[in-house]
Amino acid sequence: IGKGEIVFEDVTFKYKNNTNKSIFANKSLVIEGGQKVGLVGFSGSGKTTFAKLILRLFDLESGNILIDNQNIATVSIQSLRDNVTFIPQEPYLFNRTIRENIAYNNPDATFEEVKSAAKLARCDDFIKTMANGYDTIVGERGSLLSGGQKQRLMIARSILKNTPIVIMDEATSALDTVTEEKIKQGLDYISKGKTTLVIAHRLSTLADMDRILVFHNGKVVEDGTHKDLLKNGKHYKKLWQMQNEGYLPD
Ligand code: ADP
Ligand code: MG
């Protein structure tokens, strides 16, 4: 892929085990290459599903998803996953060393590269305190680490993977606001010059995005910048006020 443009053409999708109704019905949408897009909306509104469809974790009922004019249904899964980084809501770590977990997608990475990714993701401070440093085994699904530490390792892994398209699904949800602020440098590094989709619960973290898509029951009900949506949006404005209630100056 080149610029990493993502196009949804009349996409209809529903989960096979969920007979009720389509999550997406005839959705069409263009995300320009290099655009930074925030995805917001209540839980269950379809944000994660939207991301997973781009990774072709499920097949569409009808319609197409194109990346740089290539239909993702016809490219190899391997090539797709090599070009798209997905940081899921639930970190997935293996019962291996910290170093191996960070280098999971890049087994040939040098130790220096692993360390510099860890530094950008603010992992180095907690790795230093661990019994065997980078050679510490993280336990079954990372059981020896806190939720925030696991998320930072996932971010370090993604920094190393370095693909034209990056999708983060609540990738910093377990971090306190101070750590989240510190990690911004790492996230900026991951997304620099890349098409970036960021699903986030905390709206304030998305204020700098080029564009925000507001999901509601599988529909994108609002689409614009933070400023636009605060001014002209209904749904976004309500979400914003709910989160910032009491903090807004009169
Ligand atoms: P969000 O990420 O916005 O919280 P999701 O995309 O996870 O929302 O979910 C959208 C809808 O799809 C919800 O109604 C959810 O219950 C349903 N859903 C999500 N994953 C599955 C699945 N694997 N099988 C069946 N239904 C699912
Ligand atoms: Mg989700």
mmCIF file of C-alpha atoms and ligand atoms in Angstrom:
data_model
loop_
_atom_site.group_PDB
_atom_site.id
_atom_site.type_symbol
_atom_site.label_atom_id
_atom_site.label_comp_id
_atom_site.label_asym_id
_atom_site.label_seq_id
_atom_site.Cartn_x
_atom_site.Cartn_y
_atom_site.Cartn_z
ATOM 1 C CA ILE A 1 0.000 0.000 0.000
ATOM 2 C CA GLY A 2 0.897 3.619 -0.527
ATOM 3 C CA LYS A 3 -0.950 6.369 1.286
ATOM 4 C CA GLY A 4 -3.299 4.071 3.171
ATOM 5 C CA GLU A 5 -6.670 5.347 1.977
ATOM 6 C CA ILE A 6 -9.573 3.323 3.383
ATOM 7 C CA VAL A 7 -12.896 3.241 1.551
ATOM 8 C CA PHE A 8 -16.149 1.642 2.713
ATOM 9 C CA GLU A 9 -18.480 1.090 -0.250
ATOM 10 C CA ASP A 10 -22.067 0.202 0.639
ATOM 11 C CA VAL A 11 -20.935 -2.063 3.440
ATOM 12 C CA THR A 12 -23.572 -4.218 5.076
ATOM 13 C CA PHE A 13 -22.535 -6.487 7.894
ATOM 14 C CA LYS A 14 -24.067 -8.490 10.668
ATOM 15 C CA TYR A 15 -22.664 -11.079 13.039
ATOM 16 C CA LYS A 16 -23.726 -14.545 11.957
ATOM 17 C CA ASN A 17 -24.636 -15.588 15.493
ATOM 18 C CA ASN A 18 -26.660 -12.453 15.979
ATOM 19 C CA THR A 19 -29.765 -12.757 13.834
ATOM 20 C CA ASN A 20 -31.405 -9.542 14.966
ATOM 21 C CA LYS A 21 -30.192 -6.879 12.606
ATOM 22 C CA SER A 22 -27.267 -5.592 10.627
ATOM 23 C CA ILE A 23 -24.616 -3.693 12.549
ATOM 24 C CA PHE A 24 -23.821 -1.734 9.404
ATOM 25 C CA ALA A 25 -26.244 -1.179 6.564
ATOM 26 C CA ASN A 26 -25.007 0.284 3.282
ATOM 27 C CA LYS A 27 -22.247 2.214 4.951
ATOM 28 C CA SER A 28 -20.087 4.319 2.649
ATOM 29 C CA LEU A 29 -17.172 6.337 3.927
ATOM 30 C CA VAL A 30 -13.779 7.544 2.759
ATOM 31 C CA ILE A 31 -10.817 7.901 5.089
ATOM 32 C CA GLU A 32 -8.052 9.674 3.256
ATOM 33 C CA GLY A 33 -4.505 8.369 3.397
ATOM 34 C CA GLY A 34 -2.657 9.901 6.340
ATOM 35 C CA GLN A 35 -5.819 11.136 8.014
ATOM 36 C CA LYS A 36 -6.090 10.943 11.833
ATOM 37 C CA VAL A 37 -9.580 9.840 12.744
ATOM 38 C CA GLY A 38 -11.144 9.429 16.166
ATOM 39 C CA LEU A 39 -14.035 6.982 16.643
ATOM 40 C CA VAL A 40 -16.391 7.670 19.517
ATOM 41 C CA GLY A 41 -19.805 6.567 20.722
ATOM 42 C CA PHE A 42 -21.478 4.508 23.405
ATOM 43 C CA SER A 43 -20.365 0.988 24.091
ATOM 44 C CA GLY A 44 -21.995 -1.354 21.579
ATOM 45 C CA SER A 45 -22.298 1.321 18.880
ATOM 46 C CA GLY A 46 -20.057 -0.582 16.444
ATOM 47 C CA LYS A 47 -16.593 1.018 16.746
ATOM 48 C CA THR A 48 -14.648 -2.190 17.313
ATOM 49 C CA THR A 49 -16.633 -3.977 14.617
ATOM 50 C CA PHE A 50 -15.752 -1.200 12.169
ATOM 51 C CA ALA A 51 -12.051 -1.689 12.978
ATOM 52 C CA LYS A 52 -12.244 -5.473 12.750
ATOM 53 C CA LEU A 53 -13.858 -5.313 9.319
ATOM 54 C CA ILE A 54 -10.824 -3.395 8.037
ATOM 55 C CA LEU A 55 -8.664 -6.279 9.282
ATOM 56 C CA ARG A 56 -11.046 -8.720 7.590
ATOM 57 C CA LEU A 57 -11.681 -10.584 10.800
ATOM 58 C CA PHE A 58 -15.205 -11.111 9.451
ATOM 59 C CA ASP A 59 -16.643 -11.238 5.948
ATOM 60 C CA LEU A 60 -19.127 -8.657 4.740
ATOM 61 C CA GLU A 61 -22.678 -9.482 3.785
ATOM 62 C CA SER A 62 -22.379 -7.066 0.858
ATOM 63 C CA GLY A 63 -20.321 -4.122 -0.277
ATOM 64 C CA ASN A 64 -16.567 -3.645 -0.367
ATOM 65 C CA ILE A 65 -13.742 -2.294 1.714
ATOM 66 C CA LEU A 66 -10.831 -0.936 -0.317
ATOM 67 C CA ILE A 67 -7.381 0.043 0.831
ATOM 68 C CA ASP A 68 -5.622 2.156 -1.787
ATOM 69 C CA ASN A 69 -8.099 0.832 -4.364
ATOM 70 C CA GLN A 70 -7.415 -2.789 -3.515
ATOM 71 C CA ASN A 71 -10.367 -4.828 -2.341
ATOM 72 C CA ILE A 72 -9.372 -6.375 0.976
ATOM 73 C CA ALA A 73 -11.485 -9.432 0.172
ATOM 74 C CA THR A 74 -9.065 -10.348 -2.609
ATOM 75 C CA VAL A 75 -5.676 -9.625 -1.056
ATOM 76 C CA SER A 76 -3.951 -12.166 1.155
ATOM 77 C CA ILE A 77 -4.717 -11.965 4.863
ATOM 78 C CA GLN A 78 -0.987 -11.965 5.528
ATOM 79 C CA SER A 79 -0.374 -8.932 3.346
ATOM 80 C CA LEU A 80 -3.301 -7.122 4.940
ATOM 81 C CA ARG A 81 -2.115 -7.800 8.498
ATOM 82 C CA ASP A 82 1.459 -6.854 7.524
ATOM 83 C CA ASN A 83 0.240 -3.404 6.542
ATOM 84 C CA VAL A 84 -2.273 -2.696 9.264
ATOM 85 C CA THR A 85 -1.416 -2.511 12.949
ATOM 86 C CA PHE A 86 -4.320 -3.167 15.284
ATOM 87 C CA ILE A 87 -3.979 -2.547 19.008
ATOM 88 C CA PRO A 88 -7.014 -4.325 20.464
ATOM 89 C CA GLN A 89 -9.020 -3.428 23.562
ATOM 90 C CA GLU A 90 -7.597 -6.474 25.350
ATOM 91 C CA PRO A 91 -3.785 -6.660 25.183
ATOM 92 C CA TYR A 92 -2.565 -10.060 24.035
ATOM 93 C CA LEU A 93 0.767 -11.048 25.461
ATOM 94 C CA PHE A 94 2.487 -14.405 25.339
ATOM 95 C CA ASN A 95 4.133 -16.271 28.175
ATOM 96 C CA ARG A 96 7.545 -15.254 26.875
ATOM 97 C CA THR A 97 10.056 -12.557 27.702
ATOM 98 C CA ILE A 98 9.300 -8.856 27.509
ATOM 99 C CA ARG A 99 11.772 -8.553 24.670
ATOM 100 C CA GLU A 100 10.068 -11.317 22.654
ATOM 101 C CA ASN A 101 6.665 -9.798 23.295
ATOM 102 C CA ILE A 102 7.752 -6.406 21.984
ATOM 103 C CA ALA A 103 9.449 -7.961 18.952
ATOM 104 C CA TYR A 104 6.521 -10.304 18.242
ATOM 105 C CA ASN A 105 5.959 -8.932 14.717
ATOM 106 C CA ASN A 106 9.636 -8.171 14.111
ATOM 107 C CA PRO A 107 11.680 -11.177 15.222
ATOM 108 C CA ASP A 108 14.743 -9.742 13.489
ATOM 109 C CA ALA A 109 14.706 -6.470 15.408
ATOM 110 C CA THR A 110 17.928 -5.676 17.250
ATOM 111 C CA PHE A 111 17.940 -5.272 21.006
ATOM 112 C CA GLU A 112 18.611 -1.552 20.499
ATOM 113 C CA GLU A 113 15.460 -1.240 18.360
ATOM 114 C CA VAL A 114 13.411 -3.080 20.962
ATOM 115 C CA LYS A 115 14.731 -0.817 23.700
ATOM 116 C CA SER A 116 14.058 2.368 21.812
ATOM 117 C CA ALA A 117 10.459 1.265 21.095
ATOM 118 C CA ALA A 118 10.063 0.442 24.793
ATOM 119 C CA LYS A 119 11.376 3.851 25.720
ATOM 120 C CA LEU A 120 8.944 5.669 23.420
ATOM 121 C CA ALA A 121 6.089 3.660 24.913
ATOM 122 C CA ARG A 122 7.299 4.501 28.432
ATOM 123 C CA CYS A 123 7.923 0.871 29.297
ATOM 124 C CA ASP A 124 11.573 1.255 30.215
ATOM 125 C CA ASP A 125 10.898 2.526 33.740
ATOM 126 C CA PHE A 126 8.892 -0.527 34.792
ATOM 127 C CA ILE A 127 11.074 -2.967 32.836
ATOM 128 C CA LYS A 128 14.084 -1.740 34.799
ATOM 129 C CA THR A 129 12.408 -2.730 38.062
ATOM 130 C CA MET A 130 11.698 -6.298 36.924
ATOM 131 C CA ALA A 131 13.831 -9.209 38.112
ATOM 132 C CA ASN A 132 15.387 -9.997 34.737
ATOM 133 C CA GLY A 133 14.728 -6.757 32.879
ATOM 134 C CA TYR A 134 13.916 -7.423 29.213
ATOM 135 C CA ASP A 135 14.420 -11.151 29.801
ATOM 136 C CA THR A 136 11.619 -11.324 32.370
ATOM 137 C CA ILE A 137 8.870 -13.774 31.421
ATOM 138 C CA VAL A 138 5.541 -11.954 31.609
ATOM 139 C CA GLY A 139 3.384 -14.909 32.682
ATOM 140 C CA GLU A 140 0.267 -16.376 31.122
ATOM 141 C CA ARG A 141 -1.348 -13.536 29.116
ATOM 142 C CA GLY A 142 0.963 -11.108 30.891
ATOM 143 C CA SER A 143 -0.375 -11.951 34.349
ATOM 144 C CA LEU A 144 2.714 -10.500 36.062
ATOM 145 C CA LEU A 145 1.952 -7.041 34.685
ATOM 146 C CA SER A 146 -0.658 -4.402 35.414
ATOM 147 C CA GLY A 147 -3.253 -3.481 32.795
ATOM 148 C CA GLY A 148 -1.437 -0.256 32.008
ATOM 149 C CA GLN A 149 1.923 -2.022 31.684
ATOM 150 C CA LYS A 150 0.422 -4.546 29.276
ATOM 151 C CA GLN A 151 -1.029 -1.736 27.176
ATOM 152 C CA ARG A 152 2.333 0.005 27.038
ATOM 153 C CA LEU A 153 3.994 -3.198 25.816
ATOM 154 C CA MET A 154 1.360 -3.445 23.079
ATOM 155 C CA ILE A 155 2.198 0.124 22.090
ATOM 156 C CA ALA A 156 5.927 -0.661 22.027
ATOM 157 C CA ARG A 157 5.170 -3.660 19.802
ATOM 158 C CA SER A 158 3.216 -1.413 17.441
ATOM 159 C CA ILE A 159 5.968 1.208 17.312
ATOM 160 C CA LEU A 160 8.312 -1.506 16.120
ATOM 161 C CA LYS A 161 5.823 -2.874 13.587
ATOM 162 C CA ASN A 162 5.572 0.528 11.881
ATOM 163 C CA THR A 163 2.847 0.090 9.236
ATOM 164 C CA PRO A 164 1.063 2.617 6.956
ATOM 165 C CA ILE A 165 -2.257 2.047 8.754
ATOM 166 C CA VAL A 166 -2.674 1.982 12.519
ATOM 167 C CA ILE A 167 -5.857 1.273 14.463
ATOM 168 C CA MET A 168 -5.935 1.698 18.225
ATOM 169 C CA ASP A 169 -8.930 0.390 20.118
ATOM 170 C CA GLU A 170 -8.985 1.943 23.592
ATOM 171 C CA ALA A 171 -5.223 1.384 23.570
ATOM 172 C CA THR A 172 -4.612 3.638 26.570
ATOM 173 C CA SER A 173 -7.803 2.978 28.548
ATOM 174 C CA ALA A 174 -5.946 1.450 31.518
ATOM 175 C CA LEU A 175 -3.444 4.291 31.819
ATOM 176 C CA ASP A 176 -3.783 7.143 34.282
ATOM 177 C CA THR A 177 -3.910 10.593 32.735
ATOM 178 C CA VAL A 178 -0.309 11.405 33.652
ATOM 179 C CA THR A 179 1.090 8.284 31.975
ATOM 180 C CA GLU A 180 -1.265 8.800 29.061
ATOM 181 C CA GLU A 181 0.156 12.284 28.586
ATOM 182 C CA LYS A 182 3.738 10.972 28.784
ATOM 183 C CA ILE A 183 3.017 8.310 26.220
ATOM 184 C CA LYS A 184 1.728 10.860 23.726
ATOM 185 C CA GLN A 185 5.182 11.064 22.184
ATOM 186 C CA GLY A 186 5.093 7.337 21.468
ATOM 187 C CA LEU A 187 1.606 7.544 19.986
ATOM 188 C CA ASP A 188 2.619 10.504 17.826
ATOM 189 C CA TYR A 189 5.547 8.431 16.599
ATOM 190 C CA ILE A 190 3.268 5.481 15.706
ATOM 191 C CA SER A 191 0.832 7.683 13.824
ATOM 192 C CA LYS A 192 3.215 10.106 12.111
ATOM 193 C CA GLY A 193 2.469 10.126 8.391
ATOM 194 C CA LYS A 194 0.159 7.116 8.857
ATOM 195 C CA THR A 195 -3.542 6.652 8.433
ATOM 196 C CA THR A 196 -4.590 6.430 12.059
ATOM 197 C CA LEU A 197 -7.898 5.365 13.586
ATOM 198 C CA VAL A 198 -8.187 5.888 17.315
ATOM 199 C CA ILE A 199 -11.111 4.543 19.297
ATOM 200 C CA ALA A 200 -11.165 6.307 22.623
ATOM 201 C CA HIS A 201 -13.542 6.685 25.480
ATOM 202 C CA ARG A 202 -11.936 9.851 26.813
ATOM 203 C CA LEU A 203 -12.941 12.436 24.213
ATOM 204 C CA SER A 204 -10.348 14.944 25.367
ATOM 205 C CA THR A 205 -7.608 12.690 23.953
ATOM 206 C CA LEU A 206 -9.082 13.101 20.456
ATOM 207 C CA ALA A 207 -9.326 16.871 20.272
ATOM 208 C CA ASP A 208 -6.339 17.104 17.865
ATOM 209 C CA MET A 209 -7.646 14.581 15.355
ATOM 210 C CA ASP A 210 -8.314 15.674 11.757
ATOM 211 C CA ARG A 211 -11.749 14.196 12.057
ATOM 212 C CA ILE A 212 -14.065 12.460 14.499
ATOM 213 C CA LEU A 213 -16.692 9.871 13.596
ATOM 214 C CA VAL A 214 -19.521 9.557 16.076
ATOM 215 C CA PHE A 215 -21.047 6.072 16.120
ATOM 216 C CA HIS A 216 -24.563 5.359 17.277
ATOM 217 C CA ASN A 217 -26.265 1.993 16.710
ATOM 218 C CA GLY A 218 -23.919 1.172 13.830
ATOM 219 C CA LYS A 219 -24.438 4.466 12.065
ATOM 220 C CA VAL A 220 -21.968 7.287 11.800
ATOM 221 C CA VAL A 221 -24.330 9.983 13.010
ATOM 222 C CA GLU A 222 -21.816 12.828 13.053
ATOM 223 C CA ASP A 223 -18.556 13.424 11.179
ATOM 224 C CA GLY A 224 -16.298 16.442 11.609
ATOM 225 C CA THR A 225 -13.569 18.056 13.677
ATOM 226 C CA HIS A 226 -13.847 18.393 17.432
ATOM 227 C CA LYS A 227 -14.574 22.099 17.020
ATOM 228 C CA ASP A 228 -17.232 21.560 14.340
ATOM 229 C CA LEU A 229 -18.960 18.894 16.341
ATOM 230 C CA LEU A 230 -19.000 20.901 19.541
ATOM 231 C CA LYS A 231 -20.561 23.720 17.612
ATOM 232 C CA ASN A 232 -22.915 21.892 15.279
ATOM 233 C CA GLY A 233 -23.160 18.334 16.559
ATOM 234 C CA LYS A 234 -25.831 17.069 18.919
ATOM 235 C CA HIS A 235 -24.638 13.652 19.911
ATOM 236 C CA TYR A 236 -20.971 14.575 20.278
ATOM 237 C CA LYS A 237 -21.797 17.664 22.242
ATOM 238 C CA LYS A 238 -23.881 15.616 24.642
ATOM 239 C CA LEU A 239 -21.073 13.066 25.115
ATOM 240 C CA TRP A 240 -18.615 15.882 25.679
ATOM 241 C CA GLN A 241 -20.790 17.596 28.247
ATOM 242 C CA MET A 242 -21.378 14.332 30.086
ATOM 243 C CA GLN A 243 -17.616 13.739 30.394
ATOM 244 C CA ASN A 244 -16.662 17.262 31.229
ATOM 245 C CA GLU A 245 -19.601 18.195 33.381
ATOM 246 C CA GLY A 246 -18.432 20.380 36.202
ATOM 247 C CA TYR A 247 -15.182 21.192 34.420
ATOM 248 C CA LEU A 248 -16.652 23.503 31.815
ATOM 249 C CA PRO A 249 -16.369 27.186 32.643
ATOM 250 C CA ASP A 250 -19.937 28.446 33.185
HETATM 251 P P1 ADP B 1 -18.200 -0.860 20.463
HETATM 252 O O1 ADP B 1 -16.784 -1.201 20.122
HETATM 253 O O2 ADP B 1 -18.653 0.450 19.934
HETATM 254 O O3 ADP B 1 -18.453 -0.967 21.938
HETATM 255 P P2 ADP B 1 -18.862 -3.335 19.074
HETATM 256 O O4 ADP B 1 -18.450 -3.129 17.676
HETATM 257 O O5 ADP B 1 -17.971 -4.154 19.940
HETATM 258 O O6 ADP B 1 -19.171 -1.928 19.764
HETATM 259 O O7 ADP B 1 -20.286 -4.018 19.078
HETATM 260 C C1 ADP B 1 -21.350 -3.623 18.224
HETATM 261 C C2 ADP B 1 -22.497 -4.602 18.359
HETATM 262 O O8 ADP B 1 -22.105 -5.872 17.872
HETATM 263 C C3 ADP B 1 -22.960 -4.833 19.794
HETATM 264 O O9 ADP B 1 -24.353 -4.944 19.789
HETATM 265 C C4 ADP B 1 -22.298 -6.156 20.159
HETATM 266 O O10 ADP B 1 -23.063 -6.842 21.096
HETATM 267 C C5 ADP B 1 -22.265 -6.887 18.844
HETATM 268 N N1 ADP B 1 -21.101 -7.788 18.766
HETATM 269 C C6 ADP B 1 -19.804 -7.443 18.934
HETATM 270 N N2 ADP B 1 -18.984 -8.502 18.733
HETATM 271 C C7 ADP B 1 -19.792 -9.547 18.451
HETATM 272 C C8 ADP B 1 -19.551 -10.945 18.136
HETATM 273 N N3 ADP B 1 -18.310 -11.451 18.053
HETATM 274 N N4 ADP B 1 -20.628 -11.717 17.882
HETATM 275 C C9 ADP B 1 -21.899 -11.207 17.927
HETATM 276 N N5 ADP B 1 -22.187 -9.930 18.200
HETATM 277 C C10 ADP B 1 -21.161 -9.096 18.466
HETATM 278 MG MG MG B 2 -15.193 -1.624 21.376
#
